[in-house]
């Protein structure tokens, strides 16, 4: 499975941004998809995940209520809508898929995209 993340950029605090993750292959609907991020000088952290049905989502407390993860299986694509962005959201955002599991722990994610940079200025 190859993953291509895109849509990052430079925005101001309070702005919105949507990033995308396009997957190769034919079994995308079977995968758990998640977004992780790594800020400057920080460890990688979980952001949001979506299981097989569109309403089966879960979020880190730091983004709950501001970020929304979604997927369009027919397009092999997952999205992360980010609203009310804060400078502390600045990071490289990675999408990942868990092919055979339930989306946790992090070590279960077998495939990772290359990341897309999101920078939020104050």
Coordinates of N, CA, C and O in Angstrom, one line a residue:
X1 N 0.9 -1.2 0.0 CA 0.0 0.0 0.0 C 0.9 1.2 0.0 O 1.8 1.4 0.8
X2 N 0.6 2.1 -0.9 CA 1.3 3.4 -1.0 C 0.4 4.5 -0.6 O -0.8 4.5 -1.0
X3 N 0.9 5.4 0.2 CA 0.1 6.5 0.7 C 0.7 7.8 0.3 O 1.9 8.0 0.5
X4 N -0.1 8.7 -0.2 CA 0.3 10.1 -0.6 C -0.4 11.1 0.1 O -1.6 11.3 -0.1
X5 N 0.2 11.8 1.0 CA -0.4 12.9 1.8 C -0.2 14.2 1.0 O 0.9 14.4 0.5
X6 N -1.2 15.1 1.1 CA -1.0 16.4 0.4 C -2.0 17.4 1.1 O -2.8 17.0 1.9
X7 N -1.8 18.7 0.7 CA -2.7 19.7 1.2 C -2.1 20.6 2.3 O -2.8 21.5 2.7
X8 N -0.9 20.3 2.8 CA -0.4 21.1 3.8 C 0.0 22.5 3.3 O -0.1 22.8 2.2
X9 N 0.3 23.4 4.3 CA 0.7 24.7 3.9 C 0.9 25.6 5.1 O 0.9 25.1 6.3
X10 N 1.0 26.9 4.8 CA 1.2 27.9 5.9 C -0.1 28.7 6.1 O -0.6 29.2 5.1
X11 N -0.6 28.7 7.3 CA -1.9 29.4 7.6 C -1.7 30.2 8.8 O -0.7 30.0 9.5
X12 N -2.7 31.0 9.1 CA -2.7 31.8 10.4 C -3.5 31.1 11.4 O -4.4 30.3 11.1
X13 N -3.2 31.5 12.7 CA -4.0 30.9 13.8 C -5.5 31.3 13.6 O -5.8 32.4 13.2
X14 N -6.3 30.3 13.8 CA -7.7 30.5 13.6 C -8.2 30.0 12.2 O -9.5 29.9 12.0
X15 N -7.3 29.8 11.3 CA -7.7 29.4 9.9 C -8.0 27.9 9.9 O -7.9 27.2 10.9
X16 N -8.5 27.5 8.8 CA -8.8 26.1 8.5 C -8.0 25.6 7.4 O -7.5 26.3 6.5
X17 N -7.8 24.3 7.4 CA -7.0 23.6 6.3 C -7.5 22.2 6.2 O -7.8 21.5 7.3
X18 N -7.6 21.6 5.0 CA -7.9 20.2 4.8 C -6.8 19.5 4.2 O -6.3 20.0 3.1
X19 N -6.3 18.4 4.8 CA -5.2 17.6 4.2 C -5.8 16.3 3.7 O -6.8 15.8 4.3
X20 N -5.2 15.7 2.7 CA -5.7 14.5 2.1 C -4.7 13.4 2.1 O -3.5 13.6 2.2
X21 N -5.2 12.2 2.1 CA -4.3 11.0 2.1 C -4.9 10.0 1.0 O -6.0 9.5 1.2
X22 N -4.2 9.8 -0.1 CA -4.6 9.0 -1.2 C -3.9 7.7 -1.1 O -2.6 7.7 -1.0
X23 N -4.6 6.6 -1.1 CA -4.0 5.2 -1.0 C -4.1 4.5 -2.3 O -5.0 4.7 -3.1
X24 N -3.1 3.6 -2.6 CA -3.1 2.8 -3.7 C -3.9 1.5 -3.3 O -4.1 1.2 -2.2
X25 N -4.2 0.7 -4.3 CA -4.7 -0.6 -4.1 C -6.3 -0.7 -4.1 O -6.9 0.4 -4.4
X26 N -6.8 -1.8 -3.9 CA -8.2 -2.1 -4.0 C -9.0 -2.4 -2.8 O -10.2 -2.6 -2.8
X27 N -8.3 -2.4 -1.6 CA -8.9 -2.8 -0.4 C -9.0 -1.7 0.6 O -9.0 -2.0 1.8
X28 N -9.0 -0.5 0.1 CA -8.9 0.6 1.1 C -10.1 0.6 2.1 O -9.9 1.0 3.2
X29 N -11.2 0.1 1.7 CA -12.4 0.1 2.6 C -12.2 -0.8 3.8 O -12.9 -0.7 4.8
X30 N -11.2 -1.7 3.7 CA -10.9 -2.6 4.8 C -9.9 -2.0 5.8 O -9.7 -2.6 6.9
X31 N -9.3 -0.9 5.5 CA -8.2 -0.4 6.3 C -8.7 0.6 7.4 O -9.6 1.4 7.1
X32 N -8.1 0.6 8.5 CA -8.2 1.6 9.5 C -7.2 2.7 9.0 O -6.0 2.4 8.8
X33 N -7.6 3.9 9.0 CA -6.7 5.0 8.5 C -6.6 6.0 9.7 O -7.6 6.3 10.4
X34 N -5.4 6.5 9.9 CA -5.2 7.5 10.9 C -4.2 8.6 10.5 O -3.4 8.4 9.5
X35 N -4.3 9.7 11.2 CA -3.3 10.8 11.0 C -2.5 10.9 12.3 O -3.1 10.8 13.4
X36 N -1.2 11.0 12.1 CA -0.3 11.3 13.2 C 0.4 12.6 12.8 O 0.4 13.0 11.7
X37 N 1.1 13.2 13.8 CA 1.9 14.4 13.5 C 3.2 14.4 14.3 O 3.2 13.8 15.4
X38 N 4.1 15.1 13.8 CA 5.4 15.3 14.6 C 5.8 16.8 14.5 O 6.1 17.2 13.4
X39 N 5.7 17.4 15.6 CA 6.1 18.8 15.7 C 7.6 19.0 15.9 O 8.3 18.0 16.2
X40 N 8.1 20.2 15.7 CA 9.5 20.4 15.8 C 10.0 20.1 17.2 O 9.5 20.6 18.2
X41 N 11.0 19.2 17.3 CA 11.5 18.8 18.6 C 10.6 17.9 19.4 O 10.9 17.7 20.6
X42 N 9.6 17.4 18.8 CA 8.6 16.6 19.6 C 8.6 15.1 19.0 O 9.0 14.9 17.9
X43 N 8.0 14.2 19.8 CA 7.8 12.9 19.3 C 6.6 12.8 18.4 O 5.7 13.7 18.5
X44 N 6.5 11.8 17.6 CA 5.3 11.7 16.8 C 4.1 11.3 17.7 O 4.2 10.6 18.7
X45 N 2.9 11.9 17.4 CA 1.7 11.6 18.2 C 0.5 11.4 17.3 O 0.4 11.8 16.2
X46 N -0.4 10.6 17.9 CA -1.6 10.3 17.2 C -2.5 11.5 17.2 O -2.6 12.3 18.2
X47 N -3.2 11.7 16.1 CA -4.1 12.8 15.9 C -5.6 12.4 15.8 O -6.5 12.8 16.6
X48 N -5.9 11.5 14.8 CA -7.2 11.1 14.6 C -7.2 9.8 13.8 O -6.3 9.5 13.0
X49 N -8.3 9.0 14.0 CA -8.4 7.7 13.3 C -9.8 7.5 12.8 O -10.8 8.0 13.4
X50 N -10.0 6.7 11.8 CA -11.3 6.3 11.3 C -11.3 4.9 10.9 O -10.4 4.4 10.2
X51 N -12.2 4.2 11.4 CA -12.3 2.7 11.1 C -13.2 2.5 9.9 O -13.2 3.4 9.0
X52 N -13.8 1.4 9.7 CA -14.4 1.0 8.5 C -15.7 1.8 8.1 O -16.0 1.9 6.9
X53 N -16.4 2.3 9.1 CA -17.6 3.0 8.8 C -17.3 4.5 9.1 O -16.5 4.8 9.9
X54 N -18.0 5.4 8.3 CA -17.6 6.8 8.4 C -17.8 7.4 9.8 O -17.2 8.4 10.1
X55 N -18.7 6.8 10.6 CA -19.0 7.4 12.0 C -18.1 6.8 13.1 O -18.3 7.1 14.2
X56 N -17.2 5.9 12.7 CA -16.4 5.2 13.7 C -15.0 5.9 13.7 O -14.1 5.5 13.1
X57 N -15.0 7.0 14.4 CA -13.8 7.9 14.5 C -13.4 8.1 15.9 O -14.2 7.9 16.8
X58 N -12.1 8.5 16.1 CA -11.6 8.7 17.4 C -10.5 9.8 17.3 O -9.8 9.8 16.2
X59 N -10.3 10.5 18.3 CA -9.4 11.7 18.3 C -8.6 11.9 19.5 O -9.0 11.4 20.6
X60 N -7.4 12.5 19.3 CA -6.7 12.9 20.5 C -7.4 14.1 21.2 O -8.1 14.9 20.5
X61 N -7.3 14.2 22.5 CA -7.9 15.2 23.2 C -7.6 16.6 22.7 O -8.4 17.5 22.7
X62 N -6.3 16.8 22.2 CA -5.8 18.1 21.8 C -6.5 18.6 20.6 O -6.5 19.8 20.3
X63 N -7.2 17.8 19.8 CA -7.8 18.2 18.6 C -9.3 18.0 18.6 O -10.0 18.4 17.6
X64 N -9.8 17.3 19.6 CA -11.2 17.0 19.6 C -12.1 18.3 19.5 O -11.8 19.2 20.3
X65 N -13.1 18.3 18.7 CA -13.9 19.4 18.5 C -13.4 20.4 17.5 O -14.1 21.3 17.0
X66 N -12.1 20.3 17.1 CA -11.6 21.2 16.0 C -11.3 20.4 14.7 O -11.4 21.0 13.7
X67 N -10.8 19.2 14.8 CA -10.5 18.4 13.7 C -11.5 17.3 13.4 O -12.1 16.8 14.3
X68 N -11.7 17.0 12.1 CA -12.6 16.0 11.7 C -12.0 15.1 10.7 O -11.5 15.6 9.6
X69 N -11.9 13.8 10.9 CA -11.4 12.9 10.0 C -12.5 12.2 9.2 O -13.6 12.0 9.8
X70 N -12.3 12.0 7.9 CA -13.4 11.4 7.1 C -12.7 10.5 6.0 O -11.5 10.6 5.8
X71 N -13.5 9.8 5.3 CA -13.0 9.0 4.2 C -14.0 8.8 3.1 O -15.2 8.8 3.4
X72 N -13.5 8.7 1.9 CA -14.3 8.3 0.7 C -13.7 7.1 0.1 O -12.7 7.2 -0.6
X73 N -14.3 5.9 0.5 CA -13.7 4.7 0.1 C -13.6 4.5 -1.5 O -12.7 4.0 -2.0
X74 N -14.6 5.1 -2.2 CA -14.6 5.0 -3.6 C -13.5 5.7 -4.3 O -13.1 5.4 -5.4
X75 N -12.9 6.7 -3.5 CA -11.8 7.4 -4.0 C -10.5 7.0 -3.4 O -9.4 7.7 -3.6
X76 N -10.5 6.0 -2.5 CA -9.3 5.6 -1.8 C -8.6 6.7 -1.1 O -7.4 6.8 -1.0
X77 N -9.4 7.6 -0.5 CA -8.9 8.8 0.1 C -9.5 9.1 1.5 O -10.7 8.9 1.7
X78 N -8.6 9.5 2.4 CA -9.0 10.0 3.7 C -8.7 11.5 3.8 O -7.7 11.9 3.2
X79 N -9.4 12.2 4.6 CA -9.2 13.6 4.8 C -9.1 13.9 6.3 O -9.6 13.2 7.2
X80 N -8.4 15.0 6.6 CA -8.4 15.6 7.9 C -8.7 17.1 7.8 O -7.9 17.9 7.2
X81 N -9.9 17.5 8.2 CA -10.4 18.8 8.2 C -9.9 19.4 9.5 O -10.3 19.0 10.6
X82 N -9.1 20.5 9.4 CA -8.6 21.1 10.6 C -9.1 22.5 10.7 O -8.8 23.4 9.9
X83 N -9.9 22.8 11.8 CA -10.4 24.1 12.0 C -9.8 24.8 13.3 O -9.2 24.1 14.1
X84 N -10.0 26.1 13.4 CA -9.5 26.8 14.5 C -8.0 26.4 14.8 O -7.7 26.1 16.0
X85 N -7.2 26.4 13.8 CA -5.8 26.0 14.0 C -5.0 26.9 14.9 O -5.3 28.1 15.0
X86 N -4.1 26.3 15.7 CA -3.3 26.9 16.6 C -1.8 26.8 16.3 O -1.5 25.8 15.6
X87 N -1.0 27.7 16.7 CA 0.5 27.5 16.4 C 1.0 26.1 16.9 O 1.9 25.6 16.3
X88 N 0.5 25.6 18.0 CA 0.9 24.3 18.5 C 0.5 23.1 17.6 O 0.9 22.0 17.8
X89 N -0.3 23.4 16.6 CA -0.7 22.4 15.6 C 0.4 22.2 14.5 O 0.3 21.3 13.7
X90 N 1.4 23.1 14.5 CA 2.4 23.1 13.5 C 3.2 21.8 13.6 O 3.7 21.4 14.7
X91 N 3.2 21.1 12.5 CA 3.9 19.7 12.5 C 3.9 19.2 11.1 O 3.2 19.7 10.2
X92 N 4.6 18.1 10.9 CA 4.5 17.3 9.7 C 3.4 16.3 10.0 O 3.5 15.6 11.0
X93 N 2.4 16.2 9.2 CA 1.3 15.3 9.4 C 1.4 14.1 8.5 O 1.6 14.2 7.2
X94 N 1.3 12.9 9.1 CA 1.5 11.7 8.4 C 0.2 10.9 8.4 O -0.5 10.8 9.4
X95 N -0.2 10.3 7.3 CA -1.3 9.3 7.3 C -0.7 7.9 7.3 O 0.4 7.7 6.8
X96 N -1.5 7.0 7.9 CA -1.0 5.6 8.1 C -2.2 4.7 8.0 O -3.3 5.2 8.3
X97 N -2.0 3.5 7.6 CA -3.1 2.5 7.6 C -2.7 1.3 8.3 O -1.6 0.8 8.3
X98 N -3.7 0.8 9.0 CA -3.7 -0.5 9.7 C -4.5 -1.5 8.9 O -5.7 -1.4 8.8
X99 N -3.8 -2.5 8.3 CA -4.5 -3.3 7.4 C -5.4 -4.4 8.1 O -6.5 -4.6 7.7
X100 N -4.9 -5.0 9.1 CA -5.6 -6.1 9.7 C -6.1 -5.9 11.1 O -6.7 -6.8 11.7
X101 N -5.9 -4.7 11.7 CA -6.2 -4.5 13.1 C -7.4 -3.5 13.3 O -8.1 -3.3 12.4
X102 N -7.4 -3.0 14.5 CA -8.5 -2.1 14.9 C -8.0 -0.7 15.0 O -8.7 0.2 15.4
X103 N -6.7 -0.4 14.7 CA -6.2 0.9 14.7 C -5.5 1.3 15.9 O -5.3 2.5 16.2
X104 N -5.1 0.4 16.7 CA -4.3 0.7 17.9 C -3.7 -0.6 18.4 O -4.4 -1.6 18.4
X105 N -2.4 -0.6 18.9 CA -1.6 0.5 19.1 C -0.9 1.1 17.8 O -1.1 0.6 16.7
X106 N -0.1 2.1 18.0 CA 0.6 2.7 16.9 C 1.4 1.7 16.1 O 1.5 1.8 14.9
X107 N 2.0 0.8 16.8 CA 2.8 -0.2 16.1 C 2.1 -1.1 15.1 O 2.7 -1.8 14.3
X108 N 0.7 -1.1 15.2 CA -0.1 -1.9 14.3 C -0.2 -1.3 12.9 O -0.6 -1.9 11.9
X109 N 0.2 0.0 12.7 CA 0.1 0.7 11.4 C 1.3 0.2 10.5 O 2.4 0.6 10.8
X110 N 1.0 -0.5 9.5 CA 2.0 -1.1 8.7 C 2.5 -0.1 7.6 O 3.7 -0.3 7.1
X111 N 1.7 0.8 7.1 CA 2.1 1.6 6.0 C 1.9 3.1 6.3 O 0.9 3.5 6.9
X112 N 2.9 3.9 5.9 CA 2.9 5.3 6.2 C 3.2 6.1 5.0 O 4.0 5.7 4.1
X113 N 2.5 7.3 4.9 CA 2.8 8.2 3.9 C 4.1 9.1 4.2 O 4.6 9.0 5.3
X114 N 4.4 9.9 3.3 CA 5.7 10.7 3.4 C 5.5 11.9 4.3 O 6.5 12.5 4.7
X115 N 4.3 12.3 4.6 CA 4.0 13.5 5.4 C 3.8 14.8 4.6 O 4.3 14.9 3.5
X116 N 3.0 15.7 5.2 CA 2.8 17.0 4.6 C 2.9 18.0 5.7 O 2.4 17.8 6.8
X117 N 3.6 19.1 5.4 CA 3.9 20.1 6.5 C 2.7 21.1 6.7 O 2.2 21.6 5.7
X118 N 2.3 21.2 7.9 CA 1.3 22.2 8.3 C 2.0 23.2 9.2 O 2.5 22.8 10.3
X119 N 2.0 24.5 8.9 CA 2.6 25.5 9.7 C 1.6 26.6 10.0 O 0.9 27.1 9.1
X120 N 1.4 26.8 11.3 CA 0.4 27.8 11.8 C 1.1 28.9 12.4 O 1.8 28.8 13.4
X121 N 1.0 30.1 11.9 CA 1.6 31.3 12.4 C 0.7 32.0 13.4 O -0.6 31.9 13.3
X122 N 1.3 32.6 14.4 CA 0.4 33.3 15.4 C 0.1 34.7 15.0 O 0.6 35.2 14.0

